[in-house]
Coordinates of C-alpha atoms in Angstrom, one line a residue:
X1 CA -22.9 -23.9 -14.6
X2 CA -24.8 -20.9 -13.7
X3 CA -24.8 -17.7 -15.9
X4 CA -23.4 -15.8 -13.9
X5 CA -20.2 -18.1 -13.5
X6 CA -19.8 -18.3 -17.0
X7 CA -16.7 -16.6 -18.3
X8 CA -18.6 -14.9 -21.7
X9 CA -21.1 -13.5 -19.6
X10 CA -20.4 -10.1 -19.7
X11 CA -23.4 -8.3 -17.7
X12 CA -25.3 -5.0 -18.3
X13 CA -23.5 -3.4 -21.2
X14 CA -24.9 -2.0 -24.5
X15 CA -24.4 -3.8 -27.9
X16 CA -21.7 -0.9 -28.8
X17 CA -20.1 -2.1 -25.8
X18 CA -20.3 -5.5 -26.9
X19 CA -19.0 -4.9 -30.5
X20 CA -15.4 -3.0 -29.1
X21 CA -14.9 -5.9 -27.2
X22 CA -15.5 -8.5 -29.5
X23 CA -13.4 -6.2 -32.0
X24 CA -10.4 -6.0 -29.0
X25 CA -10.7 -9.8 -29.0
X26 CA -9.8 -10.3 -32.4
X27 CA -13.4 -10.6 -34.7
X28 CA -12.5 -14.5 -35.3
X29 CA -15.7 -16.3 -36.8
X30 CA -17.8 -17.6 -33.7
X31 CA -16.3 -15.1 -31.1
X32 CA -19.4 -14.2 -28.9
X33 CA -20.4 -13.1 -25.5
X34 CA -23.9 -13.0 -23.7
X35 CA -25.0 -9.9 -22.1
X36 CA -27.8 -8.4 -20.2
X37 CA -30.6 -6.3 -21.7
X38 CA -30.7 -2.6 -20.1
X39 CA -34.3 -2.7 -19.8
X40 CA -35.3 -5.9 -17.8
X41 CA -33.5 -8.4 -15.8
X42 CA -33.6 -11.8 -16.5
X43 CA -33.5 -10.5 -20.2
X44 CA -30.3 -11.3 -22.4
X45 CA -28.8 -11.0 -26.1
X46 CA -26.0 -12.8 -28.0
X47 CA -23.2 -11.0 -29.6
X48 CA -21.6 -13.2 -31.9
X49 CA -18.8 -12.4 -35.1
X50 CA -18.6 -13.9 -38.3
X51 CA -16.7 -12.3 -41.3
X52 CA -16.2 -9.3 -39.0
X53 CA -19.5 -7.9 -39.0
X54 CA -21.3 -8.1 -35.7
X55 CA -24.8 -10.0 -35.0
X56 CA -27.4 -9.4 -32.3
X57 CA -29.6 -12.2 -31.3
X58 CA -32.1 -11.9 -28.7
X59 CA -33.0 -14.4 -25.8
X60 CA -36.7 -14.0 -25.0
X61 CA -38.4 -15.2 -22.2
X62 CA -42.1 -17.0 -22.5
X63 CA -44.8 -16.9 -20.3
X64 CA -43.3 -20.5 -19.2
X65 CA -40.5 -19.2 -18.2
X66 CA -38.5 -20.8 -21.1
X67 CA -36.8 -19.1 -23.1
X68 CA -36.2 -19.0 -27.5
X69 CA -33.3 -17.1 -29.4
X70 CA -34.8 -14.7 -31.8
X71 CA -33.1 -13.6 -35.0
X72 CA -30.7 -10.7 -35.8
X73 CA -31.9 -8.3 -38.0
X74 CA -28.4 -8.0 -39.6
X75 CA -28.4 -11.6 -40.4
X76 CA -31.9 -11.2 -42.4
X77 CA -30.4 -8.1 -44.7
X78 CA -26.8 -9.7 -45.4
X79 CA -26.2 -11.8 -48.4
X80 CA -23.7 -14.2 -48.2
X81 CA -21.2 -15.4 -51.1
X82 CA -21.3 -18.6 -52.5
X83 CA -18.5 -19.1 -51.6
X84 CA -19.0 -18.4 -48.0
X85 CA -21.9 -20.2 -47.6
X86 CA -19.9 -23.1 -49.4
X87 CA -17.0 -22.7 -47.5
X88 CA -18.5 -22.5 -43.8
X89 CA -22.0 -24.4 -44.3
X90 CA -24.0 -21.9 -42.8
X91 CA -25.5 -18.6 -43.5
X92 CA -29.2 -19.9 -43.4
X93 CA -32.2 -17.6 -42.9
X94 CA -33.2 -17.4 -39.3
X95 CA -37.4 -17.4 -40.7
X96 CA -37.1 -20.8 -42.1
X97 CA -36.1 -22.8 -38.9
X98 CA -38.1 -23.8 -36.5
X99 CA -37.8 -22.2 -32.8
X100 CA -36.7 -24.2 -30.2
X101 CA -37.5 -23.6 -26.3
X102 CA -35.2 -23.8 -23.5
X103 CA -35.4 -24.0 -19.7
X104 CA -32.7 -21.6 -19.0
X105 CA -30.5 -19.2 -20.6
X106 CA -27.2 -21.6 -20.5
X107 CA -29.2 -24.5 -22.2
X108 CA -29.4 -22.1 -24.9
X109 CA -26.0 -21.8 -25.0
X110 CA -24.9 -25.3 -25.0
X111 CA -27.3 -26.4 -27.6
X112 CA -25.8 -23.1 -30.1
X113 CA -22.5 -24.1 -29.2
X114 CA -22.5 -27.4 -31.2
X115 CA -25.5 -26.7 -33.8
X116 CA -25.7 -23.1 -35.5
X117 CA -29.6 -23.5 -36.6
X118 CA -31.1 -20.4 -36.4
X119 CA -27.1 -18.1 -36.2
X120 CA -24.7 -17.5 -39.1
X121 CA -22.1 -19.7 -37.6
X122 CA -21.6 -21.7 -34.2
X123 CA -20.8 -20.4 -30.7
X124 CA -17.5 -21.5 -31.0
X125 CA -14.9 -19.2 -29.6
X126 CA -16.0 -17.4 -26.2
X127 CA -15.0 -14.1 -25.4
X128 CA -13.8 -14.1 -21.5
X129 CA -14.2 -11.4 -19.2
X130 CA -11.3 -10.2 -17.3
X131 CA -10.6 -11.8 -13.7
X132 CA -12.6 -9.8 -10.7
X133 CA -15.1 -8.0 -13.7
X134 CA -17.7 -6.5 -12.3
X135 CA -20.6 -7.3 -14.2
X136 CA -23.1 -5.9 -12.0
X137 CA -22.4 -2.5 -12.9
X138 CA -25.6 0.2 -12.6
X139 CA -23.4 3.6 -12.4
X140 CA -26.3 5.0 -10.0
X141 CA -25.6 2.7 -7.5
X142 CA -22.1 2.9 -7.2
X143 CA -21.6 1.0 -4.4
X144 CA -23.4 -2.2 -5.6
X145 CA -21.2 -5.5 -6.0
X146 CA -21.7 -8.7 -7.4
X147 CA -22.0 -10.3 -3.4
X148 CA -24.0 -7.6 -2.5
X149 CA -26.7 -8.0 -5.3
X150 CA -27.0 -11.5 -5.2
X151 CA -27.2 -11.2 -1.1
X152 CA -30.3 -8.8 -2.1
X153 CA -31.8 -11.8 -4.6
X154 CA -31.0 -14.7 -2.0
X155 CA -33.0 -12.1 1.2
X156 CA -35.8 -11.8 -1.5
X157 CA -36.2 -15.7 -2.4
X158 CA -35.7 -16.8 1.1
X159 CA -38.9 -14.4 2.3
X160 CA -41.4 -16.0 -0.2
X161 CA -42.6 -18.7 -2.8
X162 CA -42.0 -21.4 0.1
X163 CA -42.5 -23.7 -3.1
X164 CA -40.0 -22.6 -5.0
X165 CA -36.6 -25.1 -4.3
X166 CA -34.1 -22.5 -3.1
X167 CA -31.7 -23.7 -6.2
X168 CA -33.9 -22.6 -8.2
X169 CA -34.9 -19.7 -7.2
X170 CA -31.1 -18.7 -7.5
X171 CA -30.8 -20.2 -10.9
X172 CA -33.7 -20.3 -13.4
X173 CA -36.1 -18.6 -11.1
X174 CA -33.7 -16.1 -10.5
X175 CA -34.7 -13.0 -12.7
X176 CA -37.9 -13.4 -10.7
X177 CA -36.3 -11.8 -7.5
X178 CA -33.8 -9.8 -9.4
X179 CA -36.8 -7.7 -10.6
X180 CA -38.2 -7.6 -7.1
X181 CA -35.0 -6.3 -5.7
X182 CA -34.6 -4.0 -8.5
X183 CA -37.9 -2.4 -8.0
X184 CA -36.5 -0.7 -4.9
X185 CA -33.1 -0.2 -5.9
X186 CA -33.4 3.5 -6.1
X187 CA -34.5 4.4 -2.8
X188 CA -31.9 4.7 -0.4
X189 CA -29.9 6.3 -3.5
X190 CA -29.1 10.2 -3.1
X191 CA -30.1 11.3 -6.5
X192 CA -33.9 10.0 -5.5
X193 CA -35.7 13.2 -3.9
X194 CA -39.1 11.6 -3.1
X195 CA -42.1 13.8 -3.8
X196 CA -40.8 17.1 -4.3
X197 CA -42.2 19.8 -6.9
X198 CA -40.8 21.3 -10.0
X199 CA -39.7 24.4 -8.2
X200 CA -38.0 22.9 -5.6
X201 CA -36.3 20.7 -7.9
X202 CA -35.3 23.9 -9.8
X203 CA -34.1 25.0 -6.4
X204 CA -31.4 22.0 -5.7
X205 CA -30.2 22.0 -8.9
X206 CA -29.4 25.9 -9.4
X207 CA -27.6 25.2 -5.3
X208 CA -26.0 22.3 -7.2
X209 CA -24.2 24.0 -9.5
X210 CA -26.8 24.0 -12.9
X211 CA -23.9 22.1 -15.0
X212 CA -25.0 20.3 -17.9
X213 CA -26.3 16.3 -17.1
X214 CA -27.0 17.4 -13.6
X215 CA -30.2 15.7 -12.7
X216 CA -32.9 14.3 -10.0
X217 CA -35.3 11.8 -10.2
X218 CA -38.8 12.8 -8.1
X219 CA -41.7 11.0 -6.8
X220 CA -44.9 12.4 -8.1
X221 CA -48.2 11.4 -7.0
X222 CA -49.8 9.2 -9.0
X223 CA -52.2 10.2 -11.8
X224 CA -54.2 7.4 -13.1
X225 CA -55.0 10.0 -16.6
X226 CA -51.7 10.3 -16.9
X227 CA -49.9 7.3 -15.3
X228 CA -47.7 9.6 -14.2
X229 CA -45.4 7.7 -11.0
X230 CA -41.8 10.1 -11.3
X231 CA -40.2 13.0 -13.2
X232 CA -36.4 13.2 -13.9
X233 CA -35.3 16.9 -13.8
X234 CA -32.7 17.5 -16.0
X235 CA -29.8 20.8 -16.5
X236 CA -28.9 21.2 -19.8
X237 CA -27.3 24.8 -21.1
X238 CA -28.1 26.6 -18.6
X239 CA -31.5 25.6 -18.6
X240 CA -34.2 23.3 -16.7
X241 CA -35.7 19.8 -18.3
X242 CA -38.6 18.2 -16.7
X243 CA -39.2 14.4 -17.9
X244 CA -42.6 12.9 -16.9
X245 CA -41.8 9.0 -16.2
X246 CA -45.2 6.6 -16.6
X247 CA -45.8 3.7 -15.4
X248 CA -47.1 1.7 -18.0
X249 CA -50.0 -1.3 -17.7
X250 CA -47.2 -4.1 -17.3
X251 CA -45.9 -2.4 -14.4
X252 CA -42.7 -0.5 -16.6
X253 CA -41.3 2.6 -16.6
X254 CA -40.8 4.8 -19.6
X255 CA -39.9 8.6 -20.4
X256 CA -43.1 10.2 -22.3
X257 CA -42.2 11.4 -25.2
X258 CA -44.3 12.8 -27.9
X259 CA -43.6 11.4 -30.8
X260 CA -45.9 8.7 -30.9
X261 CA -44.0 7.4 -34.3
X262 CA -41.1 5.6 -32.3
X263 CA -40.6 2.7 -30.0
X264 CA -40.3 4.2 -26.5
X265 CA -38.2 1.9 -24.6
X266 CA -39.3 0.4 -21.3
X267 CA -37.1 -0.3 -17.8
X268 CA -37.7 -2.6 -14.9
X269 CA -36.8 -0.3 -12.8
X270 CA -35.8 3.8 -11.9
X271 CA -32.3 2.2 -11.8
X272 CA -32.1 0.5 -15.0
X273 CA -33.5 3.6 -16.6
X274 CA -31.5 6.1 -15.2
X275 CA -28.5 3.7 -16.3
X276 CA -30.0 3.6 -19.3
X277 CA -29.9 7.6 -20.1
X278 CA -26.6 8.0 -18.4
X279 CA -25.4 6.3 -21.5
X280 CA -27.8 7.4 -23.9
X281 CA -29.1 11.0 -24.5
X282 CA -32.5 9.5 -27.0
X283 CA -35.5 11.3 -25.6
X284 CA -33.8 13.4 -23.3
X285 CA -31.4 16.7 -24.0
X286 CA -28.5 15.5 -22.6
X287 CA -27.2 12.0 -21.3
X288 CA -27.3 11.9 -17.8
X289 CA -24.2 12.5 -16.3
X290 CA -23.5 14.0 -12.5
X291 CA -26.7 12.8 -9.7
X292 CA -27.9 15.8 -7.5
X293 CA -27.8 14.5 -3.9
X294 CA -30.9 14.9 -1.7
X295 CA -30.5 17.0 1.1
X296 CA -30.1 15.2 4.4
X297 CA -33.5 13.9 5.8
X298 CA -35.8 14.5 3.5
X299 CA -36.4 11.0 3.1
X300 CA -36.1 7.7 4.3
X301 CA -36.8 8.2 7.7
X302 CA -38.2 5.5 9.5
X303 CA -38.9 4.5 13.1
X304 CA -35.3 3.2 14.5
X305 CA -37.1 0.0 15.7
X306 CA -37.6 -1.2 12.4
X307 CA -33.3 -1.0 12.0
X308 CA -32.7 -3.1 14.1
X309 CA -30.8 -6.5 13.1
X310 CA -29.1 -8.2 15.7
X311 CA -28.0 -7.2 19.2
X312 CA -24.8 -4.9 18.3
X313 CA -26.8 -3.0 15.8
X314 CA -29.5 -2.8 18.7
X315 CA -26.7 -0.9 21.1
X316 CA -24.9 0.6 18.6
X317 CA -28.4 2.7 17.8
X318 CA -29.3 2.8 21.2
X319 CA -26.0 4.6 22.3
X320 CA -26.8 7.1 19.5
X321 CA -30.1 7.9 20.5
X322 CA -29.1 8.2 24.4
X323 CA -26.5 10.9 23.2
X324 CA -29.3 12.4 20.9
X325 CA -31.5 13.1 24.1
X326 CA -28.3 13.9 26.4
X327 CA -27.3 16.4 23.5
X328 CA -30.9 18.3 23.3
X329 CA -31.2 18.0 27.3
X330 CA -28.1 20.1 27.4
X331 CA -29.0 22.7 24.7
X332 CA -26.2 21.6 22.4
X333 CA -26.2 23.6 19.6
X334 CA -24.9 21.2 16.7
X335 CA -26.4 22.6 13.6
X336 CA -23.1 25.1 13.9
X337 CA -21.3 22.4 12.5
X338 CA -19.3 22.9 9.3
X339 CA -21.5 20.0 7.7
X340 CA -24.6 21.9 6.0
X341 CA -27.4 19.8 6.4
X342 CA -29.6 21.3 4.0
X343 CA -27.2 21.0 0.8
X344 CA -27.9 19.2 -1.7
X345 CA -24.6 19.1 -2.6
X346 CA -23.6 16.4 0.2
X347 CA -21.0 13.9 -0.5
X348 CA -22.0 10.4 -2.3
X349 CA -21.2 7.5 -0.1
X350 CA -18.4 6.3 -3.1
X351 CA -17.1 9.8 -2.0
X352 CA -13.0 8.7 -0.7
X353 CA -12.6 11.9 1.1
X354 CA -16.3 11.2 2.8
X355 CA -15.4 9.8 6.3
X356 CA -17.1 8.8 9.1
X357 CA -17.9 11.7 11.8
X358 CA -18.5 9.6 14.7
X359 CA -16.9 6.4 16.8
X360 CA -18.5 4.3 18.4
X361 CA -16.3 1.6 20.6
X362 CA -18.3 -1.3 21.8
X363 CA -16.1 -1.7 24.5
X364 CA -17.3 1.2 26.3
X365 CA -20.8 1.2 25.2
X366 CA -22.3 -0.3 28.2
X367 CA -21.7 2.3 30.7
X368 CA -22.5 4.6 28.5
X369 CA -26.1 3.2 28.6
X370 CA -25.9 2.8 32.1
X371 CA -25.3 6.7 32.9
X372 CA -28.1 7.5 30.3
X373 CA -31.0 5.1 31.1
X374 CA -32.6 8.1 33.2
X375 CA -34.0 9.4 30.2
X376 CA -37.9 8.9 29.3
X377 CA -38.7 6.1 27.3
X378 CA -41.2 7.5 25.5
X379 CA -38.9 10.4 23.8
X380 CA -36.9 7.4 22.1
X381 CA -40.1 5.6 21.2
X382 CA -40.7 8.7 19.4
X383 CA -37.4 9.2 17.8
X384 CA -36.7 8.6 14.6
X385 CA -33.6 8.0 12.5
X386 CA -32.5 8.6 8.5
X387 CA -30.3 5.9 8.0
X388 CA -28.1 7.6 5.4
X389 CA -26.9 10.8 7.3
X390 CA -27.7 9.5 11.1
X391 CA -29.9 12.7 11.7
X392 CA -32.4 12.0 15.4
X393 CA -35.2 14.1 15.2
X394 CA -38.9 13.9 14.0
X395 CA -40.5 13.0 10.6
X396 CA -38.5 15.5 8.1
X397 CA -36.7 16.8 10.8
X398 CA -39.1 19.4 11.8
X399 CA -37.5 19.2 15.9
X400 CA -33.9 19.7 16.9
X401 CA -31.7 17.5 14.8
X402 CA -28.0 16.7 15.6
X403 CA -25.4 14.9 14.0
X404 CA -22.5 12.6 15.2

């Protein structure tokens, strides 16, 4: 069984999380679940009850790619009874066993299941998620499913590592190309602003309302002194935050902080860390709460060739474009329209009163390309396309843009 099938794998939630529902679920000795670490995928901890108190055990991966169970800190501080210890035969000090390596994170599992070792007690009882859980969950891509992610893995282990059995890769390999897909999760996501400065950021979030946990996440450029690679801009009473987020030397992110005292906790991924902080306020003023969309084509705009994916997307962009040209060739003046596409405020895509302002019938598409293959070739090779708003223009849209 893969973990993802598994009923007690309860995805990307924090040990808080963890402890409600394991206290919902009735705190029986040997209720547990397994659930994924915030900051790296691929990255997982056991949350297992005996005597109601709650236990922690991480699953670390080696260099090897196996993986070991590492103690809970709880477990080291508590004193059992006598009597428990006689009475349930466990209770043993996680230092004075040996550490045992596994292939994957569900051989773990199934060894802990039948022999407690290195736990207080046995995996005995699993706790089961509810039917159609999502357990891909990142509350800054709101639109991400469990198909869609592992559609996003199986495209990025189908494009490399020839070697690499394809069960595999979508098994124990996995985490490999979840990190890989992660990496670029953030881009196409509305809170991302690309390489802006402070005072524009200031700017979009003052249009944006200034509420507290309003944020943005910039690109900056990269400072090798610093390590500089993004800054999170932040509202919090009234007032601006600016977050410098480094890239560290094994290719993490983290929020500088300046206490140099505490553990600064590393992500995978923008993603992962802005899921993080919408959850927890540590380093930052307030938790992260409400994204401040980009404005339309700032970013992400690409030639339209490099779209294309099959033949209907190929007309479907092509009719666009045609009525692009016919629109400019007839002095259309579009940017009247009611849509404002400088606001940052734009709608998120989740957004159920967001609706489509163009229809395209396929039916009809091919004399519509008929009438409007007149036009110069070279003005479409030249075109260019955000794929998030469908605005035709140049890069930035510095020409005539239009809307459909």
């Amino acid at each position: 069984m893969d973990l993802f099938d598994a009923p007690f794998y309860w995805g990307r939630i924090t040990r808080q999380d963890a402890e409600e529902i394991l206290d919902q679920s009735g705190l029986k000795n040997g209720l547990y679940l397994i659930r994924e670490k915030f900051e790296e995928a691929g990255s997982y901890a056991i949350t297992l009850c005996f005597f109601k108190r709650f236990y922690h055990y991480r699953i670390d991966r080696l260099l090897n790619d196996n993986v070991i169970l590492n103690g809970s800190r709880a477990q080291e501080k508590f004193t059992f009874s006598n009597n428990d210890i006689q009475s349930n035969g466990h209770g043993r000090s996680t230092r004075n066993s040996e550490q045992i390596e596994f292939p994957g994170p569900m051989e773990l599992i199934n060894h802990f299941q039948k022999h407690a070792e290195r736990l207080v007690t046995t995996l005995s009882i699993p706790c089961q998620r509810p039917f159609n859980y999502n357990f891909i969950q990142f509350w800054c891509v709101p639109l991400l499913t469990p198909e869609l992610y592992m559609n996003k893995i199986f495209q990025a282990a189908s494009n490399t590592d020839d070697e690499i059995p394809i069960k595999d890769k979508l098994t124990s390999k996995r985490y490999i190309y979840e990190r890989r897909v992660l990496k670029t999760l953030h881009e196409s996501e509305l809170w991302f602003h690309s390489c802006i400065g402070r005072q524009e950021a200031e700017v979009r979030l003052e249009n944006a309302g200034r509420k507290n946990g309003l944020f943005l996440v910039r690109e900056k450029l990269v400072d090798k002194r610093s390590r500089a690679g993004y800054s999170l801009s932040l509202c919090f009473q009234q007032e601006y935050h600016h977050y410098i987020i480094q890239k560290t030397p094994n290719d993490c992110l983290q929020v500088a902080s300046s206490n140099k005292s505490r553990c600064i906790n590393q992500f995978g991924s923008l993603a992962q860390l802005v899921d993080f902080y919408h959850r927890n306020h540590q380093d930052l003023a307030c938790t992260l709460q409400y994204p401040c969309n980009r404005p339309g084509g700032s970013i992400r705009i690409v030639p339209y060739r490099t779209l294309l994916d099959g033949c209907l997307t190929y007309f479907y962009l092509k009719y666009l474009l045609m009525k692009f040209l016919f629109l400019v060739d007839r002095n259309t003046e579009s940017e009247s329209s009611s849509t404002d596409l400088s606001s940052p405020t734009l709608p998120m895509l989740n957004d159920p009163n967001n609706t489509s302002s163009f229809d395209f019938n396929v039916a009809n598409s091919a004399s519509t390309f008929d009438c409007d293959n007149n036009h110069d070739s070279s003005l479409i090779e030249n075109a260019f396309i955000d794929e998030k708003y469908l605005i035709l223009g140049d890069k930035l849209g510095t020409q005539k843009k239009s809307y459909f």
